[in-house]
CSV table of C-alpha atoms in Angstrom, one decimal:
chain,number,residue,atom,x,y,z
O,1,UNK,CA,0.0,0.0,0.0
O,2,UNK,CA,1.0,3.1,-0.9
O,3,UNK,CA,0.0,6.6,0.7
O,4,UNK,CA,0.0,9.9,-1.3
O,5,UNK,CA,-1.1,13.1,0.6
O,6,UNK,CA,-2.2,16.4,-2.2
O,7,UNK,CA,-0.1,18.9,-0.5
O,8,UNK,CA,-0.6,22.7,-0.6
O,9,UNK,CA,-0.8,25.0,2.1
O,10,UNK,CA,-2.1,28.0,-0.5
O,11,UNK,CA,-6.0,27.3,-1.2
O,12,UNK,CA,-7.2,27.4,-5.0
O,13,UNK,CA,-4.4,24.7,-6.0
O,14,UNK,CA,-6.7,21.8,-7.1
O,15,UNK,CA,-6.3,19.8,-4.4
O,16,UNK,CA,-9.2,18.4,-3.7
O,17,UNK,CA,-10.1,17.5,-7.5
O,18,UNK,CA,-7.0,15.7,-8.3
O,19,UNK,CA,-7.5,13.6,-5.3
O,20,UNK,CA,-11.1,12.6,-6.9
O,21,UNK,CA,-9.4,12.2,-10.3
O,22,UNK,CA,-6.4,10.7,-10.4
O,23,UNK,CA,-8.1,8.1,-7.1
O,24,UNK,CA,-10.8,7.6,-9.8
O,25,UNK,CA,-8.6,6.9,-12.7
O,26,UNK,CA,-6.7,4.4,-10.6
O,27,UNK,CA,-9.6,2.7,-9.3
O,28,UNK,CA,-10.6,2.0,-12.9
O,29,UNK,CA,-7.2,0.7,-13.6
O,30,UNK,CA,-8.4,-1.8,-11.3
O,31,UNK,CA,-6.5,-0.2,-7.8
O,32,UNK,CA,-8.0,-0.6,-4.5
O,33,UNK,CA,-8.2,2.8,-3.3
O,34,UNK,CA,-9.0,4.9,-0.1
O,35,UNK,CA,-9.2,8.5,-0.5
O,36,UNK,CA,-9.3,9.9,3.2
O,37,UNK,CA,-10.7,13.6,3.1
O,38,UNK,CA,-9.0,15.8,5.8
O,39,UNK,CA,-10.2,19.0,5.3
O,40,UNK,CA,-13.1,20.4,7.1
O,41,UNK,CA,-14.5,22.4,4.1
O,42,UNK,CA,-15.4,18.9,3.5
O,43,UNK,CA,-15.2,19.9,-0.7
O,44,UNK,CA,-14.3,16.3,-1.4
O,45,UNK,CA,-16.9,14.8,0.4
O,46,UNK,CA,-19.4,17.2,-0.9
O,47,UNK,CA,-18.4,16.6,-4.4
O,48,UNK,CA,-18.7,12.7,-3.5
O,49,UNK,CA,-22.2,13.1,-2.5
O,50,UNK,CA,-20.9,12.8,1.7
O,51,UNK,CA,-22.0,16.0,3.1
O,52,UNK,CA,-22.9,16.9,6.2
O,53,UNK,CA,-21.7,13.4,8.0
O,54,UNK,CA,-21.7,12.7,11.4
O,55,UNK,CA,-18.2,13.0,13.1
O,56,UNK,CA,-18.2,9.1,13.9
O,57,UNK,CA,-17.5,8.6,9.9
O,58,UNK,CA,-14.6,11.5,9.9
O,59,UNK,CA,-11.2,11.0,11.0
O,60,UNK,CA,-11.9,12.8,13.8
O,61,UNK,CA,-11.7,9.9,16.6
O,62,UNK,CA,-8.2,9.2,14.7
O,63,UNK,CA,-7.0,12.6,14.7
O,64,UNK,CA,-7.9,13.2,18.3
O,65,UNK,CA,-6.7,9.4,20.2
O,66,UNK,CA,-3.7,7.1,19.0
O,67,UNK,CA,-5.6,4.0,19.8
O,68,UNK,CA,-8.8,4.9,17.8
O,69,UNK,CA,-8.8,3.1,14.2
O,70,UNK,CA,-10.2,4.7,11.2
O,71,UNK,CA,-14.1,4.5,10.7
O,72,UNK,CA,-15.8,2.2,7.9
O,73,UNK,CA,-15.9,3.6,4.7
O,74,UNK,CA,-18.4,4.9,2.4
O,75,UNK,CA,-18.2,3.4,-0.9
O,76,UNK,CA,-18.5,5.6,-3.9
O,77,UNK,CA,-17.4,5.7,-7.5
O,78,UNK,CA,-15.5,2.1,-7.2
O,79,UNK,CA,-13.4,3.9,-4.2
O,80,UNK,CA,-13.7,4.1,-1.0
O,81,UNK,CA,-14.2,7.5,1.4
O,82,UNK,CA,-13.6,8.7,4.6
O,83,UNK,CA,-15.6,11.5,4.7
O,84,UNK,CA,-15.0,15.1,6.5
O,85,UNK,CA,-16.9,17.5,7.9
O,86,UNK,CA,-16.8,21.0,9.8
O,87,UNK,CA,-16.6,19.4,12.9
O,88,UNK,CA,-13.0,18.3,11.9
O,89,UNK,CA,-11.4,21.4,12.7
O,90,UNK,CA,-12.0,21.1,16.4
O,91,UNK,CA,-9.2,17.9,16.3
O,92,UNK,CA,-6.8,20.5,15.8
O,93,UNK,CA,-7.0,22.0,19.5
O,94,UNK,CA,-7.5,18.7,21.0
O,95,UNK,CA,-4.5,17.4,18.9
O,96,UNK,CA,-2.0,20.1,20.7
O,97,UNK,CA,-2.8,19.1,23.8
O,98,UNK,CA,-1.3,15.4,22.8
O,99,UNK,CA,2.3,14.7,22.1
O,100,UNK,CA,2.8,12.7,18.8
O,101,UNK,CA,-0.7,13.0,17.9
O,102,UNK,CA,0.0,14.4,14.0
O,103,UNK,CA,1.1,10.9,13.8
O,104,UNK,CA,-2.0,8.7,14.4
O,105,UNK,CA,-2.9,8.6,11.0
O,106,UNK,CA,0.4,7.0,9.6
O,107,UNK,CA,-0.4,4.5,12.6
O,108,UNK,CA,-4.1,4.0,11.4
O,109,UNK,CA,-3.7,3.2,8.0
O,110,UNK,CA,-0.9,0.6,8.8
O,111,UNK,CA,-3.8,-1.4,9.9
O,112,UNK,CA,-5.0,-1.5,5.9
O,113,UNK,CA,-1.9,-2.2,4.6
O,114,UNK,CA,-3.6,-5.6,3.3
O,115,UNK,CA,-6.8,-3.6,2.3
O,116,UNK,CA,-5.7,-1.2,-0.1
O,117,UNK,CA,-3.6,-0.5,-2.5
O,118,UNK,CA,-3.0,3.1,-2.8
O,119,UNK,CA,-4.6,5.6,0.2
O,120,UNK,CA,-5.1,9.4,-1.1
O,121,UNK,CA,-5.0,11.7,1.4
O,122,UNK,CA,-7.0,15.5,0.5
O,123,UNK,CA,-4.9,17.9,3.0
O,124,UNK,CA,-6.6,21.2,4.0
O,125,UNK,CA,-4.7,24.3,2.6
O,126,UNK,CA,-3.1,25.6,5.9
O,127,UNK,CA,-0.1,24.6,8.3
O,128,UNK,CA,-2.3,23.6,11.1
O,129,UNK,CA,-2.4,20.1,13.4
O,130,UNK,CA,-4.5,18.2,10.5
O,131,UNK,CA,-2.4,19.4,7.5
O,132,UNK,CA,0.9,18.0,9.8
O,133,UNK,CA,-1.2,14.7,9.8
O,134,UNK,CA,-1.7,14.4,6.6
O,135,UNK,CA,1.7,14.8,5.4
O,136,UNK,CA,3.0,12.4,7.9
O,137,UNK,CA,0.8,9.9,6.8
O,138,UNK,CA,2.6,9.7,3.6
O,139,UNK,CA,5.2,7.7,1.8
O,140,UNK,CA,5.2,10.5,-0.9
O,141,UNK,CA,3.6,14.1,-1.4
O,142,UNK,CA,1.9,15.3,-4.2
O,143,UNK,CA,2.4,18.8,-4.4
O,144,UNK,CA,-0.1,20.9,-7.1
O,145,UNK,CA,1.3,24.4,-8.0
O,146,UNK,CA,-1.1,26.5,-10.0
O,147,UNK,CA,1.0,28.3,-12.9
O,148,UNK,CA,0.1,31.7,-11.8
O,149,UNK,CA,2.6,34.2,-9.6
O,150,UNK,CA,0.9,33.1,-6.4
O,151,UNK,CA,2.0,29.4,-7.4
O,152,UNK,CA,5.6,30.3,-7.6
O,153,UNK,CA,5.5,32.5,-4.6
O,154,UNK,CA,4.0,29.4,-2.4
O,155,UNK,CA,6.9,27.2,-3.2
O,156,UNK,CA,9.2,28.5,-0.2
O,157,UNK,CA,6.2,27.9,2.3
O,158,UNK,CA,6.2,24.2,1.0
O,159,UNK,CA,9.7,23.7,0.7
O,160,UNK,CA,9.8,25.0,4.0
O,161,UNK,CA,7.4,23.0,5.3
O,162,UNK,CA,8.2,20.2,4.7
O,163,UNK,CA,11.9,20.2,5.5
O,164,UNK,CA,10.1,20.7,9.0
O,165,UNK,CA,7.9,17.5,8.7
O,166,UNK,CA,11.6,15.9,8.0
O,167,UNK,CA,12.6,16.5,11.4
O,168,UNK,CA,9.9,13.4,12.4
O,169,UNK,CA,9.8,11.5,9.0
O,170,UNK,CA,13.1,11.9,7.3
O,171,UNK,CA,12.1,9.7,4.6
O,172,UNK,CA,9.7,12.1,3.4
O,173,UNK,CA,9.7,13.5,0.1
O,174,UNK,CA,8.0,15.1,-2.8
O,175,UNK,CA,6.8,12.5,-5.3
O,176,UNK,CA,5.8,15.0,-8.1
O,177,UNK,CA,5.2,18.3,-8.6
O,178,UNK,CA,1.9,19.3,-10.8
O,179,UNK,CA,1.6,22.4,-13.0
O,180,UNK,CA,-2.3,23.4,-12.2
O,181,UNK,CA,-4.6,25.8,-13.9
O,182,UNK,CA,-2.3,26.0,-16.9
O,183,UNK,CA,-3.5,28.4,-19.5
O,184,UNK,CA,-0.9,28.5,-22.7
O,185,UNK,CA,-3.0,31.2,-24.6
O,186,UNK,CA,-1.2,33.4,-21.1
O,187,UNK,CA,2.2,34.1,-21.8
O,188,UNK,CA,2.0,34.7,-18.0
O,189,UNK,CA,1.5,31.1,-17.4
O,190,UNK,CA,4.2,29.6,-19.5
O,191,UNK,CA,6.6,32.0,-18.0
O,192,UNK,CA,5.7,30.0,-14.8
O,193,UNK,CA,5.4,26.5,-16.1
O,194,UNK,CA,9.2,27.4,-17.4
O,195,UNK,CA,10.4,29.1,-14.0
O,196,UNK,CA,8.4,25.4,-12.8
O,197,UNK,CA,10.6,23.5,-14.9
O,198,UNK,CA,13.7,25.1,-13.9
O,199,UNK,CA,13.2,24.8,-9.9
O,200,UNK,CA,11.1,22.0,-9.5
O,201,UNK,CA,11.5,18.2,-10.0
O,202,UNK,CA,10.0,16.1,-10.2
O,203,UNK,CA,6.9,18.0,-12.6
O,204,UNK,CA,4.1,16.5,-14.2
O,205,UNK,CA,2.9,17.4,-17.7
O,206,UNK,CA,1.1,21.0,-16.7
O,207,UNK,CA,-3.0,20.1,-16.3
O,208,UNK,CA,-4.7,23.2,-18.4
O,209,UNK,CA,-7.4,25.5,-17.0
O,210,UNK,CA,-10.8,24.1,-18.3
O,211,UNK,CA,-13.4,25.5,-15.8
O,212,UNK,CA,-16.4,24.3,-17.7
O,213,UNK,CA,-15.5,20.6,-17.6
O,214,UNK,CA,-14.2,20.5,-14.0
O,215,UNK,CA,-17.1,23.1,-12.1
O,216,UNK,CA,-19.8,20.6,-14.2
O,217,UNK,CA,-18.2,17.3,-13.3
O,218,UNK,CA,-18.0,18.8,-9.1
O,219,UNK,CA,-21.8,20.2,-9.7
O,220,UNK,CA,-22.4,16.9,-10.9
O,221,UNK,CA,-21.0,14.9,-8.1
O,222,UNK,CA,-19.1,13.0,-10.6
O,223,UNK,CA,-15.4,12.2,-11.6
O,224,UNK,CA,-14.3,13.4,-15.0
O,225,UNK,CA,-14.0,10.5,-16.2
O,226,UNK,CA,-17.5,9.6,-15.8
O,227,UNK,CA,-18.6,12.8,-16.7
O,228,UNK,CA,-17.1,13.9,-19.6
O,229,UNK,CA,-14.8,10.5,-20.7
O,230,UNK,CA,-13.8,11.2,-24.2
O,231,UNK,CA,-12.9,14.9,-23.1
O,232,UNK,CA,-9.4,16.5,-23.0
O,233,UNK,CA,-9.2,16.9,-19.0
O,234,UNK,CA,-9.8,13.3,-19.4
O,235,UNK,CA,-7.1,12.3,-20.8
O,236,UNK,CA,-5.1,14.7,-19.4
O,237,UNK,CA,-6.3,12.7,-15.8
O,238,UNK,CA,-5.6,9.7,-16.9
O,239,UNK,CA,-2.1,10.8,-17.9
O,240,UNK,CA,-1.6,12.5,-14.7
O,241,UNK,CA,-2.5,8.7,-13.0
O,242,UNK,CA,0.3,7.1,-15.0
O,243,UNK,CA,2.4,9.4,-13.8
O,244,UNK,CA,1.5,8.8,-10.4
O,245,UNK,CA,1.8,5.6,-10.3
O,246,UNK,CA,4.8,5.1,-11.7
O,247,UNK,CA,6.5,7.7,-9.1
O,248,UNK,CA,5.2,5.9,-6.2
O,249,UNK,CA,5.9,2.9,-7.7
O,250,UNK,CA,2.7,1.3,-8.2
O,251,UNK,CA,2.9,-1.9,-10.6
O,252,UNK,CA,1.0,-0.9,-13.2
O,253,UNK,CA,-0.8,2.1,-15.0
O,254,UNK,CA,-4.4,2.9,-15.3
O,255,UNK,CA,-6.8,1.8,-18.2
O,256,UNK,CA,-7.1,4.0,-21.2
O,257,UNK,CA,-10.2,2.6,-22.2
């Protein structure tokens, strides 16, 4: 099993939809997958069709007491969810209070190790208690930079970041990079992608802006790939899950059917 937490501290970074996606295009490639929603705006559970759960499906027990396993899963899409809620935000103050406790969701999920085969983690966009968690739970982060100036500027604050988390999981790293947003009609945004390209690597192929396809898929409730297959942010997904698994060394790709 292999855990990759979406990584951004900055908000607006897609996230949350390439969590859905690239989760989605892997569990069609015939992955078992978890995606474990940490954030209490709850956009991933929302766009899931999970909103407004009670805190006993949340991470929350997990977040808040090292002995307390994760809750049962909902099962949606061919994947499987642990929801979030607002609720989820209190952990954090209860979660200071208790040394270690940014840990207990490494510790949970080693109880699935036989369960799953990839576990995609949706961090919140901040530096607080649950982001921590979420990082630490990972063998690899995937870190989405949109390829606008408040992209670039955000890379210290990552960078710094996690060379902090490092101090308690030294093995941690970035898996890939992924160029968000992208808009080459903007000379603005392939200035970016190219600063991108000379700071950062590993980097994906750059997903482009195409706000039509991905606001109807999340007003929907549906992946892209069920929503609009044959489209480009399809295969523009499915590309993004090859890439994926191959950097976290999954055995195989995803279906391009």
């Amino acid at each position: 099993m292999r855990t990759l937490t979406f990584f951004n501290h900055a908000g607006g970074a897609a996230k949350t939809s390439l969590a859905l996606n690239v989760g989605h295009a892997l569990s069609r490639g015939g992955y078992r997958v978890l995606l474990v929603d940490l954030d209490p705006q709850a956009n991933l559970s929302t766009w899931l069709g999970h909103s407004l759960v009670p805190d006993a499906q949340t991470a929350f027990d997990t977040a808040v007491n090292s002995e307390a396993r994760l809750p049962v899963p909902q099962h949606v899409h061919g994947m499987d969810l642990i929801p979030s809620n607002l609720h989820l935000a209190l952990s954090e103050g209860q979660m200071m209070a208790q040394e270690g406790s940014t840990l207990n969701l490494r510790y949970a999920l080693e109880e699935l190790q036989h369960q799953y085969d990839v576990v995609l983690v949706d961090s919140p966009p901040s530096l607080g208690k649950l982001a921590v968690m979420a990082a630490l739970a990972a063998d690899q982060l995937i870190v989405p930079v949109p390829t606008r100036a408040k992209g670039l500027n955000g890379l210290p604050g990552v960078l710094a970041a996690l060379n902090t988390y490092r101090r308690l999981r030294p093995d941690l790293r970035v898996g890939l990079f992924v160029p968000t947003l992208y808009d080459s009609r903007n000379s603005h945004d392939r200035d970016v992608l190219e600063a991108l390209r000379r700071q950062l690597q590993p980097l994906a192929a750059p997903l482009s802006y195409r706000p039509a396809t991905w606001n109807d898929s999340a007003g929907t409730g549906e992946p892209i790939l069920v929503y609009a297959p044959n489209s480009p942010a399809a295969t523009e997904v499915r590309g993004l899950a090859d890439e994926i698994a191959q950097t976290a060394g999954l055995s195989r790709g995803v279906t391009h059917g």
